[in-house]
Amino acid sequence: MNIANLFSIYVGDGDYQSLIAAQFSTIITKELDTPEVRISVYMVDDIDISGLIKIDNQYSYKSEILFCSDGAGRVMSIEVRGDKYTVSFEKGIANNYLLSALNSIIKSSTINCGGLVVHSSMVGNNNYGVLLTGWGGVGKTSFVLSACKENGISVGDEWNLISNSQIYPMRNYILMMYYDALNNTHLINTIDVARSFLFKCLLGGYIGRIFERLHITLRCREIKISKLCRANCNVVPLSESIHYFKSKENINVNLKIKNNEYSRIITSNFIHESASLLELLNYLNLANKEKGDFMSLFLNKYKENANKIFKDVNCSLSHGRKFNSRHYVDKIVNYDS
């Protein structure tokens, strides 16, 4: 499977074409002759919601089509026919809601076609690529920001797709949490610095919870990789993969681990970070009246793919108070085949 020849997205509305193209430009090419997965996206004036079978306050289904509400009364429908997805949505639907659904479709299709989508950061060049996995706050984004200081380095943040021993950055943005922003104030504007500082002060407090209820995001900001003029967002080879565990001790230990153990760890991490994806897949299967424990089958598929993909890759666990980003960036910059 080659990611570049996997997806074809047709968008029937001009206003949303640029939105979707900007979100998925790194993994989708135009006018594919034989894509494995076809996704058609249409904006409609109104979606008929009569006769729906209600699942909960957000999801319903009818005639093997799943209907979702964005919480503001706008409806989206998702129809699946083999490898063809048809997504229809009412005008005015929340952009992040639409993009989240497409994001979930792309992730699940990648896995079903034998690839992987990994919660990770990626740094590499044409010769050598390093994938860093781990739970939030271990230093994945700091790894990317460290590499962005070098010319010609390719980076990917938050989620990366893997196929044929290649790493495909899923988006051309870096997701900077408030702590990343406060440690890299030179990359963001004064307002975003103030937002991040405010979130740090409100973290866990009553006012902070009010902001969350109002969907006012202070804890993270996105920065376009192209604005970091030294970095790019190209495909790189999968040469090495590290899962990092943060430790209170000031140590830096690397332990090589077996392929199947590494696959188990990143599968667990995928489950932890993919609640919205698994929820959508659960309801799609319900709408299509699929029988059996689809969740176990899907996650077993993920782990099987991981075992195959990481079979000949140098995998290791790393422990320490701070991930040694500079070591791996230097390794990539100075790689000699």
PDB file of N, CA and C in Angstrom, residues 215-248:
ATOM      1  N   HIS A 215     -16.097  25.963  25.055  1.00  0.00           N
ATOM      2  CA  HIS A 215     -15.255  25.558  23.917  1.00  0.00           C
ATOM      3  C   HIS A 215     -14.251  26.642  23.531  1.00  0.00           C
ATOM      4  N   ILE A 216     -13.738  27.325  24.528  1.00  0.00           N
ATOM      5  CA  ILE A 216     -12.672  28.304  24.319  1.00  0.00           C
ATOM      6  C   ILE A 216     -11.349  27.606  24.608  1.00  0.00           C
ATOM      7  N   THR A 217     -10.553  27.413  23.559  1.00  0.00           N
ATOM      8  CA  THR A 217      -9.326  26.631  23.690  1.00  0.00           C
ATOM      9  C   THR A 217      -8.153  27.533  24.035  1.00  0.00           C
ATOM     10  N   LEU A 218      -7.567  27.281  25.191  1.00  0.00           N
ATOM     11  CA  LEU A 218      -6.381  28.016  25.618  1.00  0.00           C
ATOM     12  C   LEU A 218      -5.162  27.102  25.708  1.00  0.00           C
ATOM     13  N   ARG A 219      -5.408  25.791  25.789  1.00  0.00           N
ATOM     14  CA  ARG A 219      -4.315  24.883  26.127  1.00  0.00           C
ATOM     15  C   ARG A 219      -3.416  24.531  24.953  1.00  0.00           C
ATOM     16  N   CYS A 220      -3.846  24.777  23.703  1.00  0.00           N
ATOM     17  CA  CYS A 220      -2.998  24.419  22.575  1.00  0.00           C
ATOM     18  C   CYS A 220      -3.196  25.377  21.408  1.00  0.00           C
ATOM     19  N   ARG A 221      -2.193  25.443  20.579  1.00  0.00           N
ATOM     20  CA  ARG A 221      -2.219  26.248  19.370  1.00  0.00           C
ATOM     21  C   ARG A 221      -1.555  25.471  18.246  1.00  0.00           C
ATOM     22  N   GLU A 222      -2.019  25.674  17.012  1.00  0.00           N
ATOM     23  CA  GLU A 222      -1.404  25.028  15.869  1.00  0.00           C
ATOM     24  C   GLU A 222      -0.513  26.019  15.127  1.00  0.00           C
ATOM     25  N   ILE A 223       0.646  25.543  14.703  1.00  0.00           N
ATOM     26  CA  ILE A 223       1.550  26.382  13.932  1.00  0.00           C
ATOM     27  C   ILE A 223       1.897  25.640  12.647  1.00  0.00           C
ATOM     28  N   LYS A 224       1.748  26.299  11.523  1.00  0.00           N
ATOM     29  CA  LYS A 224       1.975  25.664  10.235  1.00  0.00           C
ATOM     30  C   LYS A 224       3.463  25.426  10.027  1.00  0.00           C
ATOM     31  N   ILE A 225       3.794  24.194   9.626  1.00  0.00           N
ATOM     32  CA  ILE A 225       5.199  23.821   9.474  1.00  0.00           C
ATOM     33  C   ILE A 225       5.889  24.690   8.427  1.00  0.00           C
ATOM     34  N   SER A 226       5.147  25.074   7.378  1.00  0.00           N
ATOM     35  CA  SER A 226       5.761  25.888   6.326  1.00  0.00           C
ATOM     36  C   SER A 226       6.209  27.255   6.834  1.00  0.00           C
ATOM     37  N   LYS A 227       5.651  27.693   7.971  1.00  0.00           N
ATOM     38  CA  LYS A 227       6.085  28.971   8.549  1.00  0.00           C
ATOM     39  C   LYS A 227       7.446  28.839   9.230  1.00  0.00           C
ATOM     40  N   LEU A 228       7.814  27.597   9.565  1.00  0.00           N
ATOM     41  CA  LEU A 228       9.150  27.343  10.099  1.00  0.00           C
ATOM     42  C   LEU A 228      10.034  27.059   8.891  1.00  0.00           C
ATOM     43  N   CYS A 229      10.603  28.116   8.307  1.00  0.00           N
ATOM     44  CA  CYS A 229      11.121  28.074   6.935  1.00  0.00           C
ATOM     45  C   CYS A 229      12.205  27.024   6.704  1.00  0.00           C
ATOM     46  N   ARG A 230      12.816  26.480   7.741  1.00  0.00           N
ATOM     47  CA  ARG A 230      13.851  25.471   7.525  1.00  0.00           C
ATOM     48  C   ARG A 230      13.288  24.071   7.392  1.00  0.00           C
ATOM     49  N   ALA A 231      12.067  23.856   7.865  1.00  0.00           N
ATOM     50  CA  ALA A 231      11.496  22.508   7.907  1.00  0.00           C
ATOM     51  C   ALA A 231      10.540  22.276   6.750  1.00  0.00           C
ATOM     52  N   ASN A 232      10.293  21.003   6.435  1.00  0.00           N
ATOM     53  CA  ASN A 232       9.284  20.662   5.442  1.00  0.00           C
ATOM     54  C   ASN A 232       8.446  19.496   5.971  1.00  0.00           C
ATOM     55  N   CYS A 233       7.571  18.989   5.128  1.00  0.00           N
ATOM     56  CA  CYS A 233       6.630  17.962   5.578  1.00  0.00           C
ATOM     57  C   CYS A 233       6.614  16.800   4.583  1.00  0.00           C
ATOM     58  N   ASN A 234       7.793  16.283   4.234  1.00  0.00           N
ATOM     59  CA  ASN A 234       7.919  15.240   3.219  1.00  0.00           C
ATOM     60  C   ASN A 234       7.916  13.840   3.833  1.00  0.00           C
ATOM     61  N   VAL A 235       7.776  12.840   2.960  1.00  0.00           N
ATOM     62  CA  VAL A 235       7.845  11.441   3.361  1.00  0.00           C
ATOM     63  C   VAL A 235       9.294  11.067   3.663  1.00  0.00           C
ATOM     64  N   VAL A 236       9.518  10.261   4.703  1.00  0.00           N
ATOM     65  CA  VAL A 236      10.876   9.805   5.044  1.00  0.00           C
ATOM     66  C   VAL A 236      10.842   8.303   5.314  1.00  0.00           C
ATOM     67  N   PRO A 237      11.979   7.621   5.201  1.00  0.00           N
ATOM     68  CA  PRO A 237      12.018   6.189   5.509  1.00  0.00           C
ATOM     69  C   PRO A 237      11.874   5.941   7.006  1.00  0.00           C
ATOM     70  N   LEU A 238      11.246   4.825   7.358  1.00  0.00           N
ATOM     71  CA  LEU A 238      11.139   4.420   8.758  1.00  0.00           C
ATOM     72  C   LEU A 238      12.388   3.624   9.119  1.00  0.00           C
ATOM     73  N   SER A 239      13.321   4.252   9.816  1.00  0.00           N
ATOM     74  CA  SER A 239      14.594   3.620  10.149  1.00  0.00           C
ATOM     75  C   SER A 239      14.673   3.194  11.603  1.00  0.00           C
ATOM     76  N   GLU A 240      14.030   3.957  12.475  1.00  0.00           N
ATOM     77  CA  GLU A 240      14.171   3.725  13.912  1.00  0.00           C
ATOM     78  C   GLU A 240      12.918   4.217  14.618  1.00  0.00           C
ATOM     79  N   SER A 241      12.503   3.523  15.656  1.00  0.00           N
ATOM     80  CA  SER A 241      11.327   3.942  16.411  1.00  0.00           C
ATOM     81  C   SER A 241      11.587   3.809  17.908  1.00  0.00           C
ATOM     82  N   ILE A 242      11.227   4.846  18.655  1.00  0.00           N
ATOM     83  CA  ILE A 242      11.474   4.889  20.092  1.00  0.00           C
ATOM     84  C   ILE A 242      10.167   5.188  20.806  1.00  0.00           C
ATOM     85  N   HIS A 243       9.889   4.442  21.872  1.00  0.00           N
ATOM     86  CA  HIS A 243       8.766   4.790  22.745  1.00  0.00           C
ATOM     87  C   HIS A 243       9.354   5.354  24.032  1.00  0.00           C
ATOM     88  N   TYR A 244       8.955   6.577  24.345  1.00  0.00           N
ATOM     89  CA  TYR A 244       9.591   7.284  25.459  1.00  0.00           C
ATOM     90  C   TYR A 244       8.683   7.313  26.680  1.00  0.00           C
ATOM     91  N   PHE A 245       9.234   6.916  27.822  1.00  0.00           N
ATOM     92  CA  PHE A 245       8.545   7.006  29.103  1.00  0.00           C
ATOM     93  C   PHE A 245       9.215   8.090  29.934  1.00  0.00           C
ATOM     94  N   LYS A 246       8.441   9.050  30.391  1.00  0.00           N
ATOM     95  CA  LYS A 246       9.000  10.106  31.218  1.00  0.00           C
ATOM     96  C   LYS A 246       9.292   9.576  32.618  1.00  0.00           C
ATOM     97  N   SER A 247      10.444   9.957  33.144  1.00  0.00           N
ATOM     98  CA  SER A 247      10.858   9.501  34.468  1.00  0.00           C
ATOM     99  C   SER A 247      11.236  10.699  35.325  1.00  0.00           C
ATOM    100  N   LYS A 248      10.994  10.590  36.630  1.00  0.00           N
ATOM    101  CA  LYS A 248      11.388  11.665  37.545  1.00  0.00           C
ATOM    102  C   LYS A 248      12.898  11.680  37.766  1.00  0.00           C
TER     103      LYS A 248
END
